PDB file of C-alpha atoms and ligand atoms in Angstrom:
ATOM      1  CA  MET A 103      25.620  -8.951 -18.023  1.00 63.00           C
ATOM      2  CA  GLY A 104      28.505  -7.556 -15.940  1.00 70.00           C
ATOM      3  CA  LYS A 105      30.704  -9.573 -13.603  1.00 81.00           C
ATOM      4  CA  ARG A 106      28.850 -10.623 -10.455  1.00 86.00           C
ATOM      5  CA  THR A 107      29.831  -8.925  -7.204  1.00 88.00           C
ATOM      6  CA  ILE A 108      29.133 -10.947  -4.091  1.00 94.00           C
ATOM      7  CA  LEU A 109      28.418  -8.713  -1.112  1.00 95.00           C
ATOM      8  CA  THR A 110      27.936 -11.081   1.818  1.00 94.00           C
ATOM      9  CA  THR A 111      31.455 -12.525   1.646  1.00 93.00           C
ATOM     10  CA  SER A 112      33.074  -9.132   1.048  1.00 93.00           C
ATOM     11  CA  THR A 113      34.214  -6.682   3.709  1.00 95.00           C
ATOM     12  CA  ARG A 114      30.965  -4.783   3.079  1.00 94.00           C
ATOM     13  CA  GLY A 115      28.881  -7.715   4.244  1.00 94.00           C
ATOM     14  CA  ILE A 116      25.202  -6.945   4.835  1.00 96.00           C
ATOM     15  CA  LEU A 117      24.298  -3.372   5.799  1.00 96.00           C
ATOM     16  CA  GLU A 118      22.629  -4.509   9.008  1.00 96.00           C
ATOM     17  CA  ASP A 119      21.908  -1.020  10.284  1.00 96.00           C
ATOM     18  CA  SER A 120      20.378   0.193   7.033  1.00 97.00           C
ATOM     19  CA  PHE A 121      16.710   1.140   6.899  1.00 97.00           C
ATOM     20  CA  PRO A 122      15.662  -1.580   4.408  1.00 98.00           C
ATOM     21  CA  TYR A 123      17.421  -4.318   6.375  1.00 98.00           C
ATOM     22  CA  ARG A 124      15.836  -3.191   9.651  1.00 97.00           C
ATOM     23  CA  LEU A 125      12.491  -3.182   7.843  1.00 97.00           C
ATOM     24  CA  TYR A 126      13.156  -6.755   6.694  1.00 98.00           C
ATOM     25  CA  GLN A 127      13.848  -7.795  10.299  1.00 97.00           C
ATOM     26  CA  LYS A 128      10.635  -6.158  11.451  1.00 97.00           C
ATOM     27  CA  ALA A 129       8.627  -7.832   8.686  1.00 97.00           C
ATOM     28  CA  LYS A 130       9.932 -11.245   9.783  1.00 96.00           C
ATOM     29  CA  ARG A 131       8.667 -10.554  13.295  1.00 95.00           C
ATOM     30  CA  LEU A 132       5.334  -8.874  12.514  1.00 91.00           C
ATOM     31  CA  GLY A 133       4.427 -10.061   9.028  1.00 85.00           C
ATOM     32  CA  THR A 134       3.733 -13.608  10.181  1.00 90.00           C
ATOM     33  CA  TRP A 135       0.015 -13.276  11.016  1.00 97.00           C
ATOM     34  CA  ASN A 136      -2.145 -15.819   9.234  1.00 98.00           C
ATOM     35  CA  PRO A 137      -5.403 -14.645   7.591  1.00 98.00           C
ATOM     36  CA  ALA A 138      -6.722 -18.199   7.876  1.00 98.00           C
ATOM     37  CA  ASP A 139      -6.521 -17.954  11.702  1.00 98.00           C
ATOM     38  CA  ILE A 140      -9.040 -15.102  11.904  1.00 98.00           C
ATOM     39  CA  ASP A 141     -12.452 -16.020  13.263  1.00 98.00           C
ATOM     40  CA  PHE A 142     -15.273 -14.560  11.144  1.00 98.00           C
ATOM     41  CA  ARG A 143     -18.223 -16.116  13.009  1.00 98.00           C
ATOM     42  CA  GLN A 144     -19.328 -12.829  14.579  1.00 98.00           C
ATOM     43  CA  ASP A 145     -18.851 -11.083  11.224  1.00 98.00           C
ATOM     44  CA  GLN A 146     -21.317 -13.528   9.653  1.00 97.00           C
ATOM     45  CA  LYS A 147     -23.910 -12.667  12.296  1.00 97.00           C
ATOM     46  CA  ASP A 148     -23.265  -8.916  11.994  1.00 97.00           C
ATOM     47  CA  TRP A 149     -23.522  -9.096   8.210  1.00 97.00           C
ATOM     48  CA  SER A 150     -26.946 -10.694   8.362  1.00 96.00           C
ATOM     49  CA  MET A 151     -28.181  -7.832  10.599  1.00 96.00           C
ATOM     50  CA  MET A 152     -27.003  -5.004   8.318  1.00 95.00           C
ATOM     51  CA  ASN A 153     -29.402  -3.120   6.042  1.00 95.00           C
ATOM     52  CA  THR A 154     -29.007  -3.006   2.258  1.00 94.00           C
ATOM     53  CA  GLU A 155     -27.257   0.388   2.162  1.00 92.00           C
ATOM     54  CA  GLN A 156     -24.799  -0.652   4.862  1.00 94.00           C
ATOM     55  CA  LYS A 157     -24.021  -3.907   3.043  1.00 95.00           C
ATOM     56  CA  GLU A 158     -23.548  -1.988  -0.178  1.00 93.00           C
ATOM     57  CA  ASP A 159     -21.062   0.444   1.425  1.00 92.00           C
ATOM     58  CA  ILE A 160     -18.993  -2.315   3.027  1.00 95.00           C
ATOM     59  CA  LEU A 161     -19.121  -4.549  -0.037  1.00 96.00           C
ATOM     60  CA  ARG A 162     -17.874  -1.696  -2.215  1.00 95.00           C
ATOM     61  CA  LEU A 163     -14.915  -1.179   0.117  1.00 95.00           C
ATOM     62  CA  ILE A 164     -14.161  -4.906   0.327  1.00 97.00           C
ATOM     63  CA  SER A 165     -14.428  -5.467  -3.418  1.00 96.00           C
ATOM     64  CA  GLN A 166     -12.183  -2.480  -4.147  1.00 96.00           C
ATOM     65  CA  PHE A 167      -9.647  -3.743  -1.613  1.00 96.00           C
ATOM     66  CA  GLN A 168      -9.899  -7.317  -2.886  1.00 97.00           C
ATOM     67  CA  ALA A 169      -9.149  -6.279  -6.469  1.00 97.00           C
ATOM     68  CA  GLY A 170      -6.521  -3.782  -5.279  1.00 97.00           C
ATOM     69  CA  GLU A 171      -4.610  -6.415  -3.286  1.00 98.00           C
ATOM     70  CA  GLU A 172      -4.779  -8.803  -6.235  1.00 98.00           C
ATOM     71  CA  ALA A 173      -3.429  -6.064  -8.509  1.00 98.00           C
ATOM     72  CA  VAL A 174      -0.523  -5.107  -6.229  1.00 98.00           C
ATOM     73  CA  THR A 175       0.362  -8.794  -5.752  1.00 98.00           C
ATOM     74  CA  LEU A 176       0.544  -9.311  -9.512  1.00 98.00           C
ATOM     75  CA  ASP A 177       2.227  -5.978 -10.305  1.00 98.00           C
ATOM     76  CA  LEU A 178       5.088  -5.843  -7.766  1.00 98.00           C
ATOM     77  CA  LEU A 179       7.503  -8.237  -9.445  1.00 98.00           C
ATOM     78  CA  PRO A 180       9.058  -5.828 -12.008  1.00 98.00           C
ATOM     79  CA  LEU A 181      10.081  -3.503  -9.149  1.00 98.00           C
ATOM     80  CA  MET A 182      11.766  -6.395  -7.356  1.00 98.00           C
ATOM     81  CA  MET A 183      13.571  -7.263 -10.573  1.00 97.00           C
ATOM     82  CA  ALA A 184      14.765  -3.683 -11.070  1.00 98.00           C
ATOM     83  CA  ILE A 185      16.073  -3.515  -7.484  1.00 98.00           C
ATOM     84  CA  ALA A 186      17.734  -6.955  -7.769  1.00 96.00           C
ATOM     85  CA  LYS A 187      19.428  -5.975 -11.029  1.00 95.00           C
ATOM     86  CA  GLU A 188      21.089  -3.069  -9.218  1.00 95.00           C
ATOM     87  CA  GLY A 189      22.422  -5.511  -6.623  1.00 95.00           C
ATOM     88  CA  ARG A 190      20.582  -3.795  -3.758  1.00 97.00           C
ATOM     89  CA  LEU A 191      20.551  -6.871  -1.564  1.00 97.00           C
ATOM     90  CA  GLU A 192      19.032  -5.430   1.620  1.00 98.00           C
ATOM     91  CA  GLU A 193      16.190  -3.826  -0.331  1.00 98.00           C
ATOM     92  CA  GLU A 194      15.437  -7.027  -2.195  1.00 98.00           C
ATOM     93  CA  MET A 195      15.471  -9.030   1.050  1.00 98.00           C
ATOM     94  CA  PHE A 196      12.802  -6.675   2.372  1.00 98.00           C
ATOM     95  CA  LEU A 197      10.836  -6.924  -0.886  1.00 98.00           C
ATOM     96  CA  THR A 198      10.528 -10.707  -0.474  1.00 97.00           C
ATOM     97  CA  THR A 199       8.426 -10.036   2.651  1.00 97.00           C
ATOM     98  CA  PHE A 200       6.507  -7.322   0.808  1.00 98.00           C
ATOM     99  CA  LEU A 201       5.271  -9.676  -1.905  1.00 98.00           C
ATOM    100  CA  PHE A 202       4.404 -12.417   0.627  1.00 97.00           C
ATOM    101  CA  GLU A 203       2.328  -9.889   2.578  1.00 98.00           C
ATOM    102  CA  GLU A 204       0.415  -8.715  -0.507  1.00 98.00           C
ATOM    103  CA  ALA A 205      -0.453 -12.359  -1.218  1.00 98.00           C
ATOM    104  CA  LYS A 206      -1.795 -12.660   2.342  1.00 98.00           C
ATOM    105  CA  HIS A 207      -3.858  -9.501   1.929  1.00 98.00           C
ATOM    106  CA  THR A 208      -5.380 -10.959  -1.236  1.00 98.00           C
ATOM    107  CA  GLU A 209      -6.165 -14.146   0.682  1.00 98.00           C
ATOM    108  CA  PHE A 210      -7.623 -12.148   3.587  1.00 98.00           C
ATOM    109  CA  PHE A 211     -10.295 -10.287   1.596  1.00 98.00           C
ATOM    110  CA  ARG A 212     -11.331 -13.471  -0.196  1.00 98.00           C
ATOM    111  CA  LEU A 213     -11.809 -15.125   3.206  1.00 98.00           C
ATOM    112  CA  VAL A 214     -13.994 -12.203   4.298  1.00 98.00           C
ATOM    113  CA  LEU A 215     -16.138 -12.487   1.153  1.00 98.00           C
ATOM    114  CA  ASN A 216     -16.453 -16.254   1.596  1.00 97.00           C
ATOM    115  CA  ALA A 217     -17.420 -15.814   5.248  1.00 97.00           C
ATOM    116  CA  ILE A 218     -20.250 -13.397   4.457  1.00 97.00           C
ATOM    117  CA  GLY A 219     -21.394 -15.582   1.554  1.00 96.00           C
ATOM    118  CA  GLU A 220     -20.683 -13.070  -1.232  1.00 95.00           C
ATOM    119  CA  LYS A 221     -19.556 -15.271  -4.088  1.00 94.00           C
ATOM    120  CA  GLY A 222     -21.064 -13.334  -7.010  1.00 95.00           C
ATOM    121  CA  GLU A 223     -19.595 -10.857  -9.495  1.00 96.00           C
ATOM    122  CA  LEU A 224     -18.440  -7.697  -7.733  1.00 96.00           C
ATOM    123  CA  SER A 225     -16.728  -5.782 -10.528  1.00 95.00           C
ATOM    124  CA  HIS A 226     -19.652  -3.326 -10.758  1.00 95.00           C
ATOM    125  CA  PHE A 227     -18.038  -1.726  -7.677  1.00 95.00           C
ATOM    126  CA  HIS A 228     -14.982  -0.955  -9.818  1.00 96.00           C
ATOM    127  CA  THR A 229     -16.032   2.505 -10.878  1.00 95.00           C
ATOM    128  CA  GLU A 230     -14.619   4.403 -13.839  1.00 96.00           C
ATOM    129  CA  THR A 231     -11.900   6.066 -11.743  1.00 97.00           C
ATOM    130  CA  TYR A 232     -11.104   2.808  -9.964  1.00 97.00           C
ATOM    131  CA  GLN A 233     -10.586   1.086 -13.315  1.00 98.00           C
ATOM    132  CA  LYS A 234      -8.414   3.935 -14.574  1.00 98.00           C
ATOM    133  CA  ILE A 235      -6.107   3.508 -11.564  1.00 98.00           C
ATOM    134  CA  PHE A 236      -6.035  -0.264 -11.082  1.00 97.00           C
ATOM    135  CA  TYR A 237      -6.632  -1.501 -14.633  1.00 97.00           C
ATOM    136  CA  GLU A 238      -4.425   1.049 -16.412  1.00 98.00           C
ATOM    137  CA  ILE A 239      -2.149   3.412 -14.476  1.00 98.00           C
ATOM    138  CA  LEU A 240      -0.760   0.922 -11.923  1.00 98.00           C
ATOM    139  CA  PRO A 241      -0.021  -2.008 -14.279  1.00 98.00           C
ATOM    140  CA  THR A 242       1.423   0.355 -16.926  1.00 98.00           C
ATOM    141  CA  ALA A 243       3.807   2.018 -14.433  1.00 98.00           C
ATOM    142  CA  MET A 244       4.933  -1.346 -13.046  1.00 98.00           C
ATOM    143  CA  GLU A 245       5.274  -3.144 -16.393  1.00 98.00           C
ATOM    144  CA  ARG A 246       7.413  -0.304 -17.706  1.00 98.00           C
ATOM    145  CA  LEU A 247      10.150  -1.553 -15.361  1.00 98.00           C
ATOM    146  CA  VAL A 248      10.461  -4.790 -17.341  1.00 98.00           C
ATOM    147  CA  THR A 249      12.190  -2.894 -20.143  1.00 98.00           C
ATOM    148  CA  ASP A 250      13.134   0.416 -18.502  1.00 98.00           C
ATOM    149  CA  GLN A 251      14.921   0.467 -15.153  1.00 98.00           C
ATOM    150  CA  SER A 252      15.898   4.149 -15.300  1.00 98.00           C
ATOM    151  CA  PRO A 253      15.643   6.186 -12.070  1.00 98.00           C
ATOM    152  CA  GLU A 254      12.627   8.003 -13.568  1.00 98.00           C
ATOM    153  CA  ALA A 255      10.837   4.724 -14.280  1.00 98.00           C
ATOM    154  CA  ILE A 256      11.512   3.404 -10.770  1.00 98.00           C
ATOM    155  CA  ALA A 257      10.396   6.714  -9.245  1.00 98.00           C
ATOM    156  CA  GLU A 258       7.183   6.692 -11.297  1.00 98.00           C
ATOM    157  CA  ALA A 259       6.406   3.107 -10.249  1.00 98.00           C
ATOM    158  CA  SER A 260       6.998   3.885  -6.583  1.00 98.00           C
ATOM    159  CA  VAL A 261       4.893   7.068  -6.666  1.00 98.00           C
ATOM    160  CA  VAL A 262       1.962   5.208  -8.193  1.00 98.00           C
ATOM    161  CA  TYR A 263       2.289   2.020  -6.141  1.00 98.00           C
ATOM    162  CA  ASN A 264       3.673   3.104  -2.748  1.00 97.00           C
ATOM    163  CA  MET A 265       2.681   6.753  -2.418  1.00 96.00           C
ATOM    164  CA  PHE A 266      -0.654   6.834  -4.201  1.00 96.00           C
ATOM    165  CA  VAL A 267      -2.226   3.357  -4.130  1.00 97.00           C
ATOM    166  CA  GLU A 268      -0.860   2.362  -0.723  1.00 96.00           C
ATOM    167  CA  GLY A 269      -0.182   5.700   0.941  1.00 95.00           C
ATOM    168  CA  VAL A 270      -3.339   7.525  -0.114  1.00 95.00           C
ATOM    169  CA  LEU A 271      -6.005   5.113  -1.384  1.00 95.00           C
ATOM    170  CA  ALA A 272      -5.449   2.142   0.940  1.00 95.00           C
ATOM    171  CA  GLU A 273      -4.974   4.423   3.961  1.00 94.00           C
ATOM    172  CA  THR A 274      -8.264   6.132   3.111  1.00 94.00           C
ATOM    173  CA  GLY A 275      -9.861   2.691   2.847  1.00 93.00           C
ATOM    174  CA  TYR A 276      -8.725   1.694   6.381  1.00 93.00           C
ATOM    175  CA  PHE A 277     -10.036   4.993   7.676  1.00 93.00           C
ATOM    176  CA  SER A 278     -13.409   4.286   6.012  1.00 92.00           C
ATOM    177  CA  PHE A 279     -13.593   0.758   7.468  1.00 93.00           C
ATOM    178  CA  TYR A 280     -12.867   2.023  10.978  1.00 93.00           C
ATOM    179  CA  ALA A 281     -15.266   4.961  10.606  1.00 91.00           C
ATOM    180  CA  ALA A 282     -18.083   2.584   9.675  1.00 92.00           C
ATOM    181  CA  LEU A 283     -17.423  -0.593  11.656  1.00 94.00           C
ATOM    182  CA  GLU A 284     -15.529   0.423  14.789  1.00 92.00           C
ATOM    183  CA  THR A 285     -18.109   3.031  15.707  1.00 85.00           C
ATOM    184  CA  ALA A 286     -20.896   0.501  15.115  1.00 91.00           C
ATOM    185  CA  GLY A 287     -18.958  -2.180  17.056  1.00 95.00           C
ATOM    186  CA  ILE A 288     -19.440  -4.817  14.349  1.00 97.00           C
ATOM    187  CA  MET A 289     -17.400  -7.134  12.065  1.00 97.00           C
ATOM    188  CA  PRO A 290     -14.525  -7.839  14.505  1.00 98.00           C
ATOM    189  CA  GLY A 291     -12.776 -10.361  12.213  1.00 98.00           C
ATOM    190  CA  LEU A 292     -12.686  -7.903   9.342  1.00 98.00           C
ATOM    191  CA  LEU A 293     -11.336  -5.174  11.636  1.00 97.00           C
ATOM    192  CA  GLU A 294      -8.704  -7.517  13.105  1.00 98.00           C
ATOM    193  CA  GLY A 295      -7.377  -8.194   9.598  1.00 97.00           C
ATOM    194  CA  ILE A 296      -7.495  -4.500   8.703  1.00 97.00           C
ATOM    195  CA  GLY A 297      -5.388  -3.773  11.793  1.00 96.00           C
ATOM    196  CA  GLN A 298      -2.762  -6.277  10.620  1.00 97.00           C
ATOM    197  CA  LEU A 299      -2.881  -4.992   7.051  1.00 96.00           C
ATOM    198  CA  LYS A 300      -2.335  -1.437   8.228  1.00 96.00           C
ATOM    199  CA  LYS A 301       0.875  -2.479  10.001  1.00 96.00           C
ATOM    200  CA  ASP A 302       2.128  -4.407   6.962  1.00 97.00           C
ATOM    201  CA  GLU A 303       1.286  -1.483   4.714  1.00 97.00           C
ATOM    202  CA  SER A 304       3.150   0.963   6.945  1.00 96.00           C
ATOM    203  CA  ARG A 305       6.312  -1.007   6.094  1.00 97.00           C
ATOM    204  CA  HIS A 306       5.481  -1.008   2.379  1.00 98.00           C
ATOM    205  CA  ILE A 307       4.856   2.745   2.373  1.00 97.00           C
ATOM    206  CA  GLY A 308       7.970   3.226   4.560  1.00 97.00           C
ATOM    207  CA  TYR A 309      10.041   1.350   1.992  1.00 98.00           C
ATOM    208  CA  GLY A 310       8.548   3.373  -0.872  1.00 97.00           C
ATOM    209  CA  THR A 311       9.354   6.577   0.998  1.00 96.00           C
ATOM    210  CA  PHE A 312      12.936   5.398   1.555  1.00 97.00           C
ATOM    211  CA  LEU A 313      13.248   4.382  -2.113  1.00 98.00           C
ATOM    212  CA  LEU A 314      11.961   7.715  -3.404  1.00 97.00           C
ATOM    213  CA  GLN A 315      14.115   9.676  -0.977  1.00 96.00           C
ATOM    214  CA  ARG A 316      17.149   7.638  -2.062  1.00 97.00           C
ATOM    215  CA  LEU A 317      16.338   8.335  -5.726  1.00 97.00           C
ATOM    216  CA  ILE A 318      15.767  12.059  -5.057  1.00 96.00           C
ATOM    217  CA  CYS A 319      19.048  12.216  -3.149  1.00 95.00           C
ATOM    218  CA  GLU A 320      20.900  10.506  -6.004  1.00 95.00           C
ATOM    219  CA  HIS A 321      19.076  12.473  -8.751  1.00 95.00           C
ATOM    220  CA  PRO A 322      17.750  15.749  -7.280  1.00 94.00           C
ATOM    221  CA  HIS A 323      15.723  16.639 -10.410  1.00 95.00           C
ATOM    222  CA  LEU A 324      13.428  13.719  -9.548  1.00 96.00           C
ATOM    223  CA  PHE A 325      11.750  15.668  -6.748  1.00 95.00           C
ATOM    224  CA  ASP A 326       9.897  17.877  -9.237  1.00 96.00           C
ATOM    225  CA  PHE A 327       9.055  14.822 -11.334  1.00 97.00           C
ATOM    226  CA  VAL A 328       7.607  13.041  -8.284  1.00 96.00           C
ATOM    227  CA  ALA A 329       5.648  16.130  -7.202  1.00 95.00           C
ATOM    228  CA  ALA A 330       4.196  16.506 -10.717  1.00 96.00           C
ATOM    229  CA  LYS A 331       3.209  12.835 -10.780  1.00 97.00           C
ATOM    230  CA  MET A 332       1.418  13.160  -7.431  1.00 95.00           C
ATOM    231  CA  GLY A 333      -0.301  16.283  -8.780  1.00 94.00           C
ATOM    232  CA  GLU A 334      -1.534  14.289 -11.795  1.00 96.00           C
ATOM    233  CA  LEU A 335      -2.922  11.539  -9.558  1.00 96.00           C
ATOM    234  CA  THR A 336      -4.624  13.844  -7.025  1.00 95.00           C
ATOM    235  CA  PRO A 337      -7.882  14.415  -8.984  1.00 95.00           C
ATOM    236  CA  LEU A 338      -8.293  10.635  -9.284  1.00 97.00           C
ATOM    237  CA  ALA A 339      -8.218  10.198  -5.495  1.00 95.00           C
ATOM    238  CA  ILE A 340     -10.857  12.897  -5.170  1.00 94.00           C
ATOM    239  CA  SER A 341     -13.166  11.448  -7.835  1.00 94.00           C
ATOM    240  CA  LEU A 342     -12.774   7.920  -6.430  1.00 94.00           C
ATOM    241  CA  ASN A 343     -14.089   9.241  -3.101  1.00 91.00           C
ATOM    242  CA  GLN A 344     -16.904  11.129  -4.798  1.00 90.00           C
ATOM    243  CA  GLU A 345     -17.997   7.985  -6.632  1.00 91.00           C
ATOM    244  CA  GLY A 346     -18.162   6.167  -3.285  1.00 86.00           C
ATOM    245  CA  ILE A 347     -20.093   8.960  -1.568  1.00 82.00           C
ATOM    246  CA  ALA A 348     -22.507   9.220  -4.510  1.00 79.00           C
ATOM    247  CA  GLY A 349     -23.889  12.602  -3.447  1.00 77.00           C
ATOM    248  CA  ARG A 350     -24.978  11.484   0.047  1.00 81.00           C
ATOM    249  CA  GLU A 351     -24.639  13.787   3.043  1.00 81.00           C
ATOM    250  CA  VAL A 352     -24.523  10.941   5.550  1.00 82.00           C
ATOM    251  CA  SER A 353     -22.930   7.537   5.063  1.00 82.00           C
ATOM    252  CA  ALA A 354     -24.868   4.290   5.640  1.00 84.00           C
ATOM    253  CA  PHE A 355     -23.356   4.150   9.157  1.00 85.00           C
ATOM    254  CA  GLY A 356     -24.147   7.754  10.017  1.00 80.00           C
ATOM    255  CA  GLY A 357     -20.679   9.216   9.393  1.00 84.00           C
ATOM    256  CA  ASP A 358     -19.901  12.431   7.542  1.00 86.00           C
ATOM    257  CA  PRO A 359     -18.456  11.687   4.057  1.00 84.00           C
ATOM    258  CA  ASP A 360     -16.461  14.936   4.293  1.00 88.00           C
ATOM    259  CA  ASP A 361     -14.306  13.268   6.960  1.00 90.00           C
ATOM    260  CA  ILE A 362     -13.194  10.691   4.379  1.00 89.00           C
ATOM    261  CA  MET A 363     -12.445  13.331   1.759  1.00 90.00           C
ATOM    262  CA  ASN A 364     -10.490  15.433   4.265  1.00 91.00           C
ATOM    263  CA  PHE A 365      -8.483  12.356   5.255  1.00 91.00           C
ATOM    264  CA  THR A 366      -7.559  11.727   1.588  1.00 92.00           C
ATOM    265  CA  LEU A 367      -6.489  15.339   1.087  1.00 92.00           C
ATOM    266  CA  LYS A 368      -4.367  15.208   4.235  1.00 92.00           C
ATOM    267  CA  GLN A 369      -2.679  11.995   3.068  1.00 91.00           C
ATOM    268  CA  LEU A 370      -1.829  13.557  -0.292  1.00 91.00           C
ATOM    269  CA  SER A 371      -0.060  16.480   1.341  1.00 91.00           C
ATOM    270  CA  VAL A 372       1.624  14.377   4.050  1.00 92.00           C
ATOM    271  CA  ARG A 373       3.221  12.086   1.420  1.00 91.00           C
ATOM    272  CA  MET A 374       4.805  15.037  -0.389  1.00 91.00           C
ATOM    273  CA  GLU A 375       5.909  16.709   2.853  1.00 91.00           C
ATOM    274  CA  ILE A 376       7.821  13.578   3.870  1.00 92.00           C
ATOM    275  CA  LEU A 377       9.424  13.206   0.428  1.00 92.00           C
ATOM    276  CA  ALA A 378      10.528  16.848   0.520  1.00 90.00           C
ATOM    277  CA  ARG A 379      12.727  15.951   3.512  1.00 90.00           C
ATOM    278  CA  ALA A 380      15.101  14.168   1.092  1.00 89.00           C
ATOM    279  CA  LYS A 381      16.196  17.508  -0.327  1.00 87.00           C
ATOM    280  CA  GLY A 382      19.636  18.481   0.896  1.00 87.00           C
ATOM    281  CA  LYS A 383      20.143  15.198   2.793  1.00 92.00           C
ATOM    282  CA  LYS A 384      23.219  13.039   2.405  1.00 93.00           C
ATOM    283  CA  ILE A 385      22.653   9.467   1.254  1.00 95.00           C
ATOM    284  CA  GLU A 386      23.981   8.071   4.571  1.00 94.00           C
ATOM    285  CA  GLU A 387      21.279   9.986   6.412  1.00 94.00           C
ATOM    286  CA  ILE A 388      18.610   8.323   4.274  1.00 94.00           C
ATOM    287  CA  TYR A 389      19.953   4.853   5.095  1.00 95.00           C
ATOM    288  CA  ARG A 390      19.928   5.765   8.803  1.00 94.00           C
ATOM    289  CA  TYR A 391      16.234   6.707   9.005  1.00 94.00           C
ATOM    290  CA  THR A 392      14.398   5.249  11.993  1.00 93.00           C
ATOM    291  CA  ASP A 393      11.075   3.437  11.553  1.00 93.00           C
ATOM    292  CA  SER A 394       9.113   6.212  13.184  1.00 91.00           C
ATOM    293  CA  GLU A 395      10.667   8.891  10.966  1.00 91.00           C
ATOM    294  CA  LEU A 396       9.152   7.118   7.959  1.00 91.00           C
ATOM    295  CA  GLY A 397       5.847   6.300   9.670  1.00 90.00           C
ATOM    296  CA  VAL A 398       6.449   2.563  10.145  1.00 94.00           C
ATOM    297  CA  LEU A 399       4.178   1.116  12.841  1.00 92.00           C
TER     298      LEU A 399
HETATM  299 FE1  LIG B 125      -1.677  -4.951   0.687  1.00 52.61          FE
HETATM  300 FE1  LIG B 126       1.197  -3.061   0.337  1.00 52.61          FE
END
């Protein structure tokens, strides 16, 4: 281990204007909502009025989110370690809020399941593609960082975790929840939590976008690597949607499943478009990004 460098008592101090530090400040203000404060009484009533197909659609979404939040809570730590090892103080300060928020998301979906009385085994909703992503690809990419903290390994982890799982799959999930429940005017507690989650996740995705842009700026060859990785993951996002749609032309709430698929495809291209902005930028410009430039709500 090299000699320790203390930043906060040096002339550098804390980079208070940097993107990750501003994100940390925002997380302290907005990331304080408490899942346990949400009132699910109306959700219980709404749940009892839903038909079997509607329950099945919502339960699939909830169980995929529940397991997904558990997975990202358990899998984040190696990234924090890699960032801490590089002495990137402002980024690690933000990441402390990130992990806390994932824990709250895990708590939130369990509270929803408890409220609607679903205490049984739900893993049959974890389809083949779902398992490939959450049981294999995500943990493998994150665990790699325990022994390999190369820029490629960090970029791979961030593509899988921030760009794909959060930026494409979770965003598609919120869209699906709103499409089903907001239109029907039901499950207000679930939707309230989803609204909070979406804001938290915009910071997580914003950080991942910053991190990847920083890495691309420092190691320009990584852009092609990141693009190839996203290309590899794209068919999985499509088949995960198809497994959920299961050949239907109308969803259980009357929506058009094509809307969900189109949303996923748009997310995939938006993520790469934003990352491409790193090309030709100076590192100082990346640290100066505003929240809105990186899609932070
Ligand atoms: Fe989350
Ligand atoms: Fe997240």
